[in-house]
Amino acid sequence: MRNTLATELLFDLSQPGRRAACYPESDVPRQSIDELIPSHHRDDSDGPALPELTEPDVIRHFLNLSTLNMSVDTHFYPLGSCTMKYNPKRHERMSRLPGLVDLHPYQRLDDQQGMLRLLHDMQEMLGEIAGLPAVSLQPAAGAQGELAALLVASAWFRSQKENRTRVLFPSSAHGTNPASAAIAGFECVQLENSPGGLVDLDELSAKLDDQTAVFMITNPNTLGLFETQIEDIAARVHDAGGLVYIDGANMNAIMGVTRPGDFGGDMMHYNVHKTFTGPHGGGGPGAGPIAVREDLAEFLPGPIVTRTTDENGQPRFELTTPDRSIGRVRSHFGNVGILLRGYCYLRTLGRDGVREVARHAVLNANYLKSLLTNVLPVPFGDHCMHEFVGTASNLKDERGISAMDIAKRLLDFGFHAPTIYFPLVVAEAMMIEPTETESKATLDSFAAALHEIANEDPEFLHLAPHATPASRPDDVQAARKPVLAWSPSDDNDS
């Protein structure tokens, strides 16, 4: 049964004379508005047609809307390539301590030593996990981290008197990779994957030349596979004079187990809001720190938190900008609130805990993959890392059930849909990332729902979801001709 309660607008609920508050009669003598406001400063129209409602009307309306939200706190959220893990609430409490949230970035550094120490320690921990010693916390999200790192690469090549113009990336790359490269002024060159879903070494070698600046690679890649030839890839790029950029979107699978700097990466970004439990529903905020090898450090965006010693031999923390910095990419210290949550997460886990997170993320993904082999077969790889990409092609060909049908129907079962139709190298793709925070019972329940959906009437599935206020909005029209505002007059005009 479709839930229509939350589809009513406040204007639909409006009744003349309803009020949220009643005010006493004013004892101020009335005056004509003509005496108070000249006519040329007045709007004598009827004014906005605001709905007339009681306070309970308003509260119930918005509470009903809130029950339709899906989040990691309310539902299983296997959105591939997004790492929708549970965000521990103690990190929320700790990041809101008065000594942290009451600071202002323009206060004296003497007042901010505690905060600066936390940020300095965060830099150190991220550098250790990456195997890349120099870190900037400034970028506000993963894509901005990519852009900042590519600007660092561009500045470094200029310092070497080299004019390299091309960035290479595999066809399974995140869409932000070519976008960031283009914004940074590079020519984008895409490489097709090998039949096994990994980087094709022969094509890589054929495309590498003296114009290659950076090879961008996500490891594990967007098919959920570890690039087992990564050291060979890095060696070939380095032999051509280029830099290897590791997209850290999938660090949840390898942190504490292996390090990008150890397998040939020269630079990378983190998604703190993904890997380190900063909340990122609703579009943010995020944090995308970058880590680079030592000789690239002087180009990092500032400020960087550095540790010194005061006249009493006590540690002191300062803000410094590298000598040849590309400049600021964010105001003040970056998205500090998200960085603090990541700091709490890493301190809670410790070195061994970080490794266990990665192992359990991989375990959960492989377990769920094994349950879905007959429903959503995986075209690449026998084993996956933290996520896998199944295909609904067989269901589409045999029964007319598409990945979109399955995704929409999952909403009726109380599950957020996986990422669909990405990466593009898999037809009818469904990218599923369970994360390490989900129980076996949840994974079993999700798999059972998918098995049930696969055997339902295709015509019934074409109309799914059936329990949400709206079924299938016109996605194409919404993207091409979005209507972002509405008023009652719009209905009167139609």
Coordinates of C-alpha atoms in Angstrom, one line a residue:
M1 CA 0.0 0.0 0.0
R2 CA 1.4 3.3 -1.1
N3 CA 2.1 5.8 1.7
T4 CA 0.2 9.0 0.7
L5 CA 0.3 10.7 4.1
A6 CA 3.6 12.4 3.4
T7 CA 2.7 13.6 -0.1
E8 CA 0.4 16.3 1.1
L9 CA 1.9 19.8 1.0
L10 CA 1.6 22.3 3.7
F11 CA -0.6 24.3 1.3
D12 CA -2.9 21.3 1.0
L13 CA -3.2 21.2 4.8
S14 CA -3.9 24.9 5.1
Q15 CA -7.2 26.1 6.6
P16 CA -8.2 29.8 7.0
G17 CA -7.9 31.1 10.5
R18 CA -5.5 28.4 11.8
R19 CA -2.6 29.8 13.7
A20 CA 0.5 28.4 15.4
A21 CA 0.5 31.2 18.0
C22 CA -2.0 33.7 19.3
Y23 CA -0.7 37.1 20.4
P24 CA -2.3 39.5 22.9
E25 CA -3.8 42.7 21.7
S26 CA -1.2 45.4 21.3
D27 CA -1.5 48.5 23.5
V28 CA 0.4 50.5 20.9
P29 CA -2.1 53.0 19.2
R30 CA -2.8 52.0 15.7
Q31 CA -1.6 54.3 12.9
S32 CA -2.3 54.3 9.2
I33 CA 0.3 52.6 7.1
D34 CA 0.2 55.6 4.9
E35 CA 1.7 57.7 7.7
L36 CA 4.4 55.1 8.4
I37 CA 5.6 53.9 5.0
P38 CA 5.5 56.0 1.8
S39 CA 3.7 54.4 -1.0
H40 CA 6.8 54.1 -3.2
H41 CA 8.3 51.8 -0.5
R42 CA 5.3 49.6 -0.1
D43 CA 4.1 46.4 -1.9
D44 CA 0.3 46.7 -1.9
S45 CA -0.3 43.3 -3.4
D46 CA -1.9 40.5 -1.3
G47 CA 1.6 39.3 -0.4
P48 CA 2.8 35.7 -0.3
A49 CA 0.1 33.0 0.0
L50 CA 1.5 31.4 3.1
P51 CA -0.3 28.3 4.5
E52 CA -2.4 28.8 7.7
L53 CA -1.5 26.0 10.1
T54 CA -1.3 25.1 13.7
E55 CA 2.0 24.2 15.3
P56 CA 1.0 20.5 15.5
D57 CA 0.2 20.6 11.8
V58 CA 3.7 21.7 11.0
I59 CA 5.4 19.3 13.4
R60 CA 3.5 16.3 12.2
H61 CA 4.1 17.2 8.5
F62 CA 7.9 17.4 8.9
L63 CA 8.1 14.4 11.2
N64 CA 6.1 12.3 8.6
L65 CA 8.6 13.4 5.9
S66 CA 11.5 12.5 8.1
T67 CA 10.3 8.9 8.4
L68 CA 10.8 8.5 4.7
N69 CA 14.5 9.3 4.9
M70 CA 17.0 6.5 4.5
S71 CA 20.3 6.6 6.4
V72 CA 23.0 4.4 7.8
D73 CA 21.2 4.8 11.2
T74 CA 17.9 3.5 9.9
H75 CA 18.5 1.1 7.0
F76 CA 21.1 -1.2 5.4
Y77 CA 22.8 1.1 2.8
P78 CA 24.9 -0.9 0.4
L79 CA 25.6 2.0 -2.0
G80 CA 28.7 0.8 -3.9
S81 CA 31.8 3.0 -4.0
C82 CA 30.4 5.1 -1.1
T83 CA 31.3 3.2 2.0
M84 CA 28.1 3.9 3.9
K85 CA 29.3 2.5 7.2
Y86 CA 27.8 3.2 10.6
N87 CA 29.1 6.4 12.1
P88 CA 29.7 5.8 15.9
K89 CA 27.9 8.4 18.0
R90 CA 30.7 8.7 20.5
H91 CA 32.7 10.4 17.7
E92 CA 29.9 12.9 17.3
R93 CA 30.0 13.7 21.1
M94 CA 33.7 13.9 21.2
S95 CA 33.9 16.2 18.1
R96 CA 31.4 18.6 19.8
L97 CA 33.4 19.2 23.0
P98 CA 33.2 22.9 23.9
G99 CA 36.9 23.3 23.8
L100 CA 36.8 22.4 20.1
V101 CA 33.6 23.8 18.7
D102 CA 33.9 27.1 20.6
L103 CA 37.2 28.0 19.0
H104 CA 37.4 30.6 16.2
P105 CA 40.1 30.2 13.5
Y106 CA 41.0 33.9 14.1
Q107 CA 41.8 33.4 17.7
R108 CA 45.5 33.5 18.9
L109 CA 47.4 30.4 18.2
D110 CA 48.1 30.2 21.9
D111 CA 44.4 29.5 22.3
Q112 CA 44.3 26.8 19.6
Q113 CA 47.2 24.6 20.6
G114 CA 44.8 21.7 21.5
M115 CA 43.0 21.8 18.2
L116 CA 46.3 22.2 16.3
R117 CA 47.7 19.2 18.0
L118 CA 44.8 17.1 17.0
L119 CA 45.1 18.2 13.4
H120 CA 48.9 17.6 13.5
D121 CA 48.3 14.1 14.8
M122 CA 45.7 13.5 12.1
Q123 CA 48.3 14.5 9.5
E124 CA 50.7 12.0 11.0
M125 CA 48.2 9.2 11.1
L126 CA 47.1 9.7 7.5
G127 CA 50.7 9.9 6.3
E128 CA 51.5 6.6 8.1
I129 CA 48.4 4.8 6.6
A130 CA 49.3 6.0 3.1
G131 CA 53.0 5.4 3.3
L132 CA 53.4 9.0 2.1
P133 CA 54.9 11.4 4.6
A134 CA 53.6 14.8 3.6
V135 CA 49.9 15.6 4.2
S136 CA 47.6 18.5 3.7
L137 CA 44.2 18.5 5.4
Q138 CA 42.8 21.4 3.4
P139 CA 40.7 19.8 0.6
A140 CA 37.0 19.7 1.4
A141 CA 36.1 16.5 -0.4
G142 CA 37.6 13.7 -2.5
A143 CA 37.2 15.4 -5.9
Q144 CA 38.8 18.6 -4.5
G145 CA 41.6 16.4 -3.2
E146 CA 42.1 15.1 -6.7
L147 CA 42.2 18.5 -8.1
A148 CA 44.6 19.8 -5.4
A149 CA 46.9 16.9 -6.0
L150 CA 46.9 17.3 -9.7
L151 CA 47.7 21.0 -9.3
V152 CA 50.6 19.9 -7.0
A153 CA 51.8 17.6 -9.8
S154 CA 51.5 20.4 -12.4
A155 CA 53.6 22.7 -10.1
W156 CA 56.2 20.0 -9.6
F157 CA 56.6 19.4 -13.3
R158 CA 57.0 23.1 -13.9
S159 CA 59.7 23.2 -11.3
Q160 CA 61.5 20.4 -13.2
K161 CA 61.2 22.5 -16.5
E162 CA 58.9 19.8 -17.9
N163 CA 55.7 20.6 -19.8
R164 CA 53.7 17.4 -19.5
T165 CA 50.1 17.7 -20.6
R166 CA 48.4 14.3 -20.3
V167 CA 46.7 12.4 -17.5
L168 CA 45.9 8.7 -18.1
F169 CA 43.2 6.7 -16.3
P170 CA 41.5 3.3 -16.8
S171 CA 37.9 3.1 -18.2
S172 CA 36.6 1.9 -14.8
A173 CA 37.8 5.1 -13.1
H174 CA 35.6 7.3 -11.1
G175 CA 34.1 10.1 -13.2
T176 CA 35.8 12.7 -11.0
N177 CA 39.2 11.6 -12.2
P178 CA 38.9 12.9 -15.8
A179 CA 36.9 15.9 -14.5
S180 CA 39.6 16.9 -12.0
A181 CA 42.3 16.4 -14.7
A182 CA 40.4 18.6 -17.2
I183 CA 39.9 21.4 -14.6
A184 CA 43.6 21.2 -13.8
G185 CA 44.4 21.9 -17.4
F186 CA 45.4 18.4 -18.5
E187 CA 44.4 16.4 -21.6
C188 CA 42.5 13.2 -20.5
V189 CA 43.4 9.8 -22.0
Q190 CA 41.3 6.8 -21.2
L191 CA 42.7 3.2 -21.2
E192 CA 40.4 0.2 -21.7
N193 CA 40.6 -2.5 -19.1
S194 CA 41.9 -6.0 -19.7
P195 CA 39.5 -8.9 -20.1
G196 CA 40.0 -9.6 -16.4
G197 CA 38.9 -6.1 -15.3
L198 CA 42.3 -4.8 -14.4
V199 CA 44.7 -2.3 -16.1
D200 CA 45.8 -3.6 -19.5
L201 CA 49.6 -3.3 -19.2
D202 CA 50.2 -3.4 -23.0
E203 CA 47.8 -0.5 -23.6
L204 CA 49.3 1.4 -20.7
S205 CA 52.8 1.0 -22.1
A206 CA 51.5 2.1 -25.6
K207 CA 50.0 5.3 -24.2
L208 CA 52.9 6.3 -21.9
D209 CA 55.2 8.9 -23.4
D210 CA 57.1 12.1 -22.5
Q211 CA 53.8 14.0 -22.3
T212 CA 52.4 11.8 -19.6
A213 CA 52.2 13.7 -16.3
V214 CA 50.1 11.4 -14.1
F215 CA 48.4 8.0 -14.2
M216 CA 45.3 8.0 -11.9
I217 CA 44.3 4.6 -10.6
T218 CA 41.9 3.5 -7.9
N219 CA 43.2 0.5 -6.0
P220 CA 41.1 -1.6 -5.3
N221 CA 39.4 -0.5 -8.5
T222 CA 35.7 0.2 -9.1
L223 CA 35.1 -3.4 -9.9
G224 CA 36.1 -4.3 -6.4
L225 CA 39.4 -5.9 -7.6
F226 CA 42.9 -5.3 -6.3
E227 CA 45.2 -4.3 -9.1
T228 CA 47.7 -7.1 -8.5
Q229 CA 50.1 -5.7 -11.1
I230 CA 50.3 -2.3 -9.3
E231 CA 54.0 -2.3 -8.7
D232 CA 54.6 -3.1 -12.4
I233 CA 52.2 -0.3 -13.4
A234 CA 54.0 2.2 -11.1
A235 CA 57.4 1.2 -12.5
R236 CA 56.3 1.7 -16.1
V237 CA 54.8 5.1 -15.2
H238 CA 57.9 6.2 -13.4
D239 CA 60.2 5.0 -16.2
A240 CA 58.2 7.3 -18.5
G241 CA 58.8 10.2 -16.0
G242 CA 55.2 10.3 -14.8
L243 CA 53.6 10.3 -11.3
V244 CA 51.2 7.7 -10.0
Y245 CA 48.1 9.0 -8.3
I246 CA 46.1 6.7 -6.1
D247 CA 42.5 7.5 -5.8
G248 CA 41.8 6.7 -2.1
A249 CA 38.1 6.2 -2.5
N250 CA 38.4 2.5 -1.7
M251 CA 40.9 2.7 1.1
N252 CA 38.5 0.9 3.4
A253 CA 39.6 -2.4 1.8
I254 CA 43.4 -2.0 2.3
M255 CA 44.1 0.4 5.2
G256 CA 46.4 -1.1 7.7
V257 CA 47.1 -4.0 5.3
T258 CA 49.1 -2.4 2.5
R259 CA 50.0 1.2 1.7
P260 CA 49.8 3.2 -1.6
G261 CA 53.3 4.6 -1.0
D262 CA 54.7 1.1 -0.7
F263 CA 53.3 -0.2 -4.0
G264 CA 54.4 2.8 -6.0
G265 CA 52.0 5.6 -5.4
D266 CA 53.4 9.2 -5.4
M267 CA 50.2 11.0 -4.2
M268 CA 46.7 10.2 -3.1
H269 CA 43.6 11.5 -1.5
Y270 CA 41.5 10.2 1.3
N271 CA 37.7 10.4 1.7
V272 CA 37.5 11.0 5.5
H273 CA 33.7 11.0 5.2
K274 CA 33.8 7.5 3.8
T275 CA 36.7 5.6 5.3
F276 CA 36.8 7.3 8.7
T277 CA 33.1 7.6 9.5
G278 CA 32.4 11.2 8.9
P279 CA 28.7 11.5 8.1
H280 CA 28.1 12.1 4.4
G281 CA 24.4 11.6 3.8
G282 CA 22.7 14.6 2.2
G283 CA 25.7 15.7 0.3
G284 CA 28.3 16.4 2.9
P285 CA 30.3 18.0 4.3
G286 CA 33.3 15.9 3.5
A287 CA 37.0 16.1 3.8
G288 CA 39.6 15.0 1.2
P289 CA 43.1 15.3 2.6
I290 CA 46.0 14.5 0.3
A291 CA 49.2 12.7 1.0
V292 CA 52.3 13.0 -1.2
R293 CA 55.9 11.8 -1.3
E294 CA 58.6 14.0 0.3
D295 CA 59.8 15.9 -2.7
L296 CA 56.3 17.0 -3.5
A297 CA 55.6 18.4 0.0
E298 CA 56.8 22.0 -0.8
F299 CA 53.9 22.4 -3.3
L300 CA 51.1 21.3 -1.0
P301 CA 48.1 23.6 -0.3
G302 CA 48.5 25.3 3.1
P303 CA 48.3 25.9 5.9
I304 CA 50.0 22.8 7.2
V305 CA 50.3 22.2 11.0
T306 CA 53.9 21.8 12.0
R307 CA 55.4 20.9 15.4
T308 CA 58.1 23.0 17.0
T309 CA 59.4 23.5 20.6
D310 CA 58.9 26.6 22.7
E311 CA 61.5 28.2 24.9
N312 CA 60.6 25.8 27.8
G313 CA 61.1 22.8 25.7
Q314 CA 57.4 22.1 25.4
P315 CA 55.8 21.2 22.0
R316 CA 54.1 24.0 20.2
F317 CA 52.1 23.8 17.0
E318 CA 52.3 26.4 14.2
L319 CA 50.5 27.0 10.9
T320 CA 52.9 27.1 8.0
T321 CA 52.5 27.4 4.2
P322 CA 55.0 25.5 2.1
D323 CA 57.5 27.6 0.2
R324 CA 56.1 26.8 -3.3
S325 CA 52.6 26.0 -2.3
I326 CA 49.8 26.0 -4.9
G327 CA 47.9 28.2 -2.5
R328 CA 44.8 27.8 -0.5
V329 CA 42.0 25.5 -1.6
R330 CA 39.8 26.0 1.5
S331 CA 39.3 28.6 4.1
H332 CA 41.0 28.3 7.5
F333 CA 41.9 24.8 8.5
G334 CA 39.7 22.7 6.2
N335 CA 36.5 20.9 7.2
V336 CA 37.6 20.5 10.8
G337 CA 34.4 18.9 12.0
I338 CA 34.8 15.9 9.7
L339 CA 38.5 15.7 10.4
L340 CA 37.8 15.5 14.1
R341 CA 35.4 12.6 13.6
G342 CA 38.1 10.8 11.6
Y343 CA 40.6 11.5 14.3
C344 CA 38.3 10.0 16.9
Y345 CA 37.8 6.9 14.7
L346 CA 41.5 6.3 14.2
R347 CA 42.3 6.8 17.9
T348 CA 39.6 4.4 18.9
L349 CA 40.7 1.7 16.5
G350 CA 44.5 2.0 16.8
R351 CA 46.8 0.3 14.3
D352 CA 45.4 -3.2 14.7
G353 CA 41.8 -2.0 14.6
V354 CA 42.4 -0.2 11.3
R355 CA 43.6 -3.5 9.8
E356 CA 40.7 -5.4 11.2
V357 CA 38.2 -3.0 9.7
A358 CA 39.7 -3.6 6.2
R359 CA 39.6 -7.4 6.7
H360 CA 36.0 -7.4 7.9
A361 CA 35.0 -5.2 5.0
V362 CA 36.5 -7.7 2.5
L363 CA 35.0 -10.6 4.4
N364 CA 31.5 -9.1 4.4
A365 CA 31.7 -8.3 0.7
N366 CA 32.8 -11.8 -0.3
Y367 CA 30.2 -13.5 1.9
L368 CA 27.4 -11.4 0.3
K369 CA 28.8 -12.0 -3.1
S370 CA 28.7 -15.8 -2.5
L371 CA 25.0 -15.6 -1.6
L372 CA 24.1 -13.7 -4.8
T373 CA 26.0 -15.8 -7.3
N374 CA 22.8 -17.2 -8.9
V375 CA 21.0 -13.9 -8.9
L376 CA 23.7 -11.3 -9.7
P377 CA 26.7 -13.1 -11.2
V378 CA 30.0 -11.1 -11.1
P379 CA 31.7 -11.0 -14.5
F380 CA 35.1 -10.1 -13.2
G381 CA 37.2 -11.9 -10.6
D382 CA 36.6 -14.9 -8.4
H383 CA 37.1 -12.9 -5.2
C384 CA 36.5 -9.3 -4.5
M385 CA 37.8 -6.7 -2.0
H386 CA 35.4 -4.5 -0.1
E387 CA 32.7 -4.4 -2.8
F388 CA 31.6 -6.2 -5.9
V389 CA 29.8 -5.5 -9.2
G390 CA 27.1 -8.0 -10.1
T391 CA 25.1 -7.9 -13.4
A392 CA 21.4 -8.3 -13.9
S393 CA 21.9 -9.0 -17.6
N394 CA 20.7 -12.5 -17.3
L395 CA 17.5 -11.4 -15.6
K396 CA 17.0 -8.7 -18.2
D397 CA 17.4 -11.1 -21.1
E398 CA 15.4 -14.0 -19.6
R399 CA 12.7 -12.2 -17.7
G400 CA 12.8 -8.5 -18.6
I401 CA 13.9 -7.5 -15.1
S402 CA 16.4 -4.6 -15.1
A403 CA 18.9 -3.4 -12.5
M404 CA 16.6 -0.4 -12.1
D405 CA 13.6 -2.6 -11.4
I406 CA 15.6 -4.5 -8.7
A407 CA 16.9 -1.2 -7.2
K408 CA 13.4 0.3 -7.0
R409 CA 11.9 -2.9 -5.5
L410 CA 14.5 -3.1 -2.8
L411 CA 13.0 0.2 -1.3
D412 CA 9.8 -1.7 -0.5
F413 CA 11.9 -4.2 1.5
G414 CA 13.4 -1.5 3.6
F415 CA 16.9 -1.5 1.9
H416 CA 18.6 1.4 0.2
A417 CA 19.4 0.5 -3.4
P418 CA 23.0 -0.3 -4.4
T419 CA 24.7 1.9 -7.0
I420 CA 23.4 0.9 -10.4
Y421 CA 24.7 1.2 -14.0
F422 CA 28.3 2.0 -12.8
P423 CA 30.9 1.2 -13.7
L424 CA 30.0 1.4 -17.3
V425 CA 32.1 -1.6 -18.2
V426 CA 29.4 -3.9 -16.7
A427 CA 26.0 -4.2 -18.4
E428 CA 23.0 -3.8 -15.9
A429 CA 25.6 -3.2 -13.2
M430 CA 24.7 -3.3 -9.5
M431 CA 27.6 -2.2 -7.3
I432 CA 27.2 -3.5 -3.8
E433 CA 29.4 -2.4 -0.8
P434 CA 28.2 -3.9 2.6
T435 CA 31.0 -2.4 4.7
E436 CA 32.4 -4.0 7.9
T437 CA 29.7 -2.7 10.2
E438 CA 26.9 -4.9 9.0
S439 CA 26.0 -8.2 10.7
K440 CA 25.7 -11.6 9.0
A441 CA 21.9 -11.5 9.7
T442 CA 21.6 -8.2 7.8
L443 CA 23.5 -9.6 4.8
D444 CA 21.4 -12.8 4.9
S445 CA 18.2 -10.7 4.9
F446 CA 19.4 -8.5 2.0
A447 CA 20.3 -11.6 0.0
A448 CA 17.0 -13.2 0.7
A449 CA 15.2 -10.1 -0.6
L450 CA 17.2 -10.1 -3.8
H451 CA 16.3 -13.8 -4.4
E452 CA 12.6 -13.1 -3.8
I453 CA 12.7 -10.1 -6.2
A454 CA 14.4 -12.1 -8.9
N455 CA 11.3 -14.5 -8.9
E456 CA 8.6 -11.8 -8.8
D457 CA 6.3 -10.9 -11.7
P458 CA 8.3 -8.6 -14.0
E459 CA 5.2 -6.4 -14.6
F460 CA 4.9 -5.9 -10.9
L461 CA 8.6 -5.0 -10.7
H462 CA 8.3 -2.5 -13.5
L463 CA 5.9 -0.5 -11.3
A464 CA 8.1 -0.7 -8.1
P465 CA 8.4 0.8 -5.6
H466 CA 4.9 0.2 -4.3
A467 CA 5.2 1.5 -0.7
T468 CA 6.8 4.9 -1.2
P469 CA 4.8 8.2 -1.7
A470 CA 6.2 8.5 -5.2
S471 CA 7.0 5.6 -7.5
R472 CA 9.2 6.5 -10.4
P473 CA 9.9 10.2 -11.0
D474 CA 10.9 11.1 -14.6
D475 CA 14.7 11.1 -14.0
V476 CA 15.4 12.5 -17.5
Q477 CA 13.1 15.5 -17.1
A478 CA 14.3 16.1 -13.5
A479 CA 17.9 16.3 -14.8
R480 CA 17.2 18.4 -17.9
K481 CA 14.3 20.6 -16.8
P482 CA 14.4 20.7 -13.0
V483 CA 11.6 22.6 -11.3
L484 CA 13.2 23.9 -8.1
A485 CA 10.4 26.1 -6.8
W486 CA 6.6 25.9 -6.5
S487 CA 3.8 28.1 -5.2
P488 CA 0.0 27.7 -5.3
S489 CA -0.2 30.1 -8.2
D490 CA 1.6 27.6 -10.3
D491 CA -1.5 25.3 -10.1
N492 CA -3.8 28.2 -10.8
D493 CA -1.8 29.1 -13.9
S494 CA -2.0 25.5 -15.3

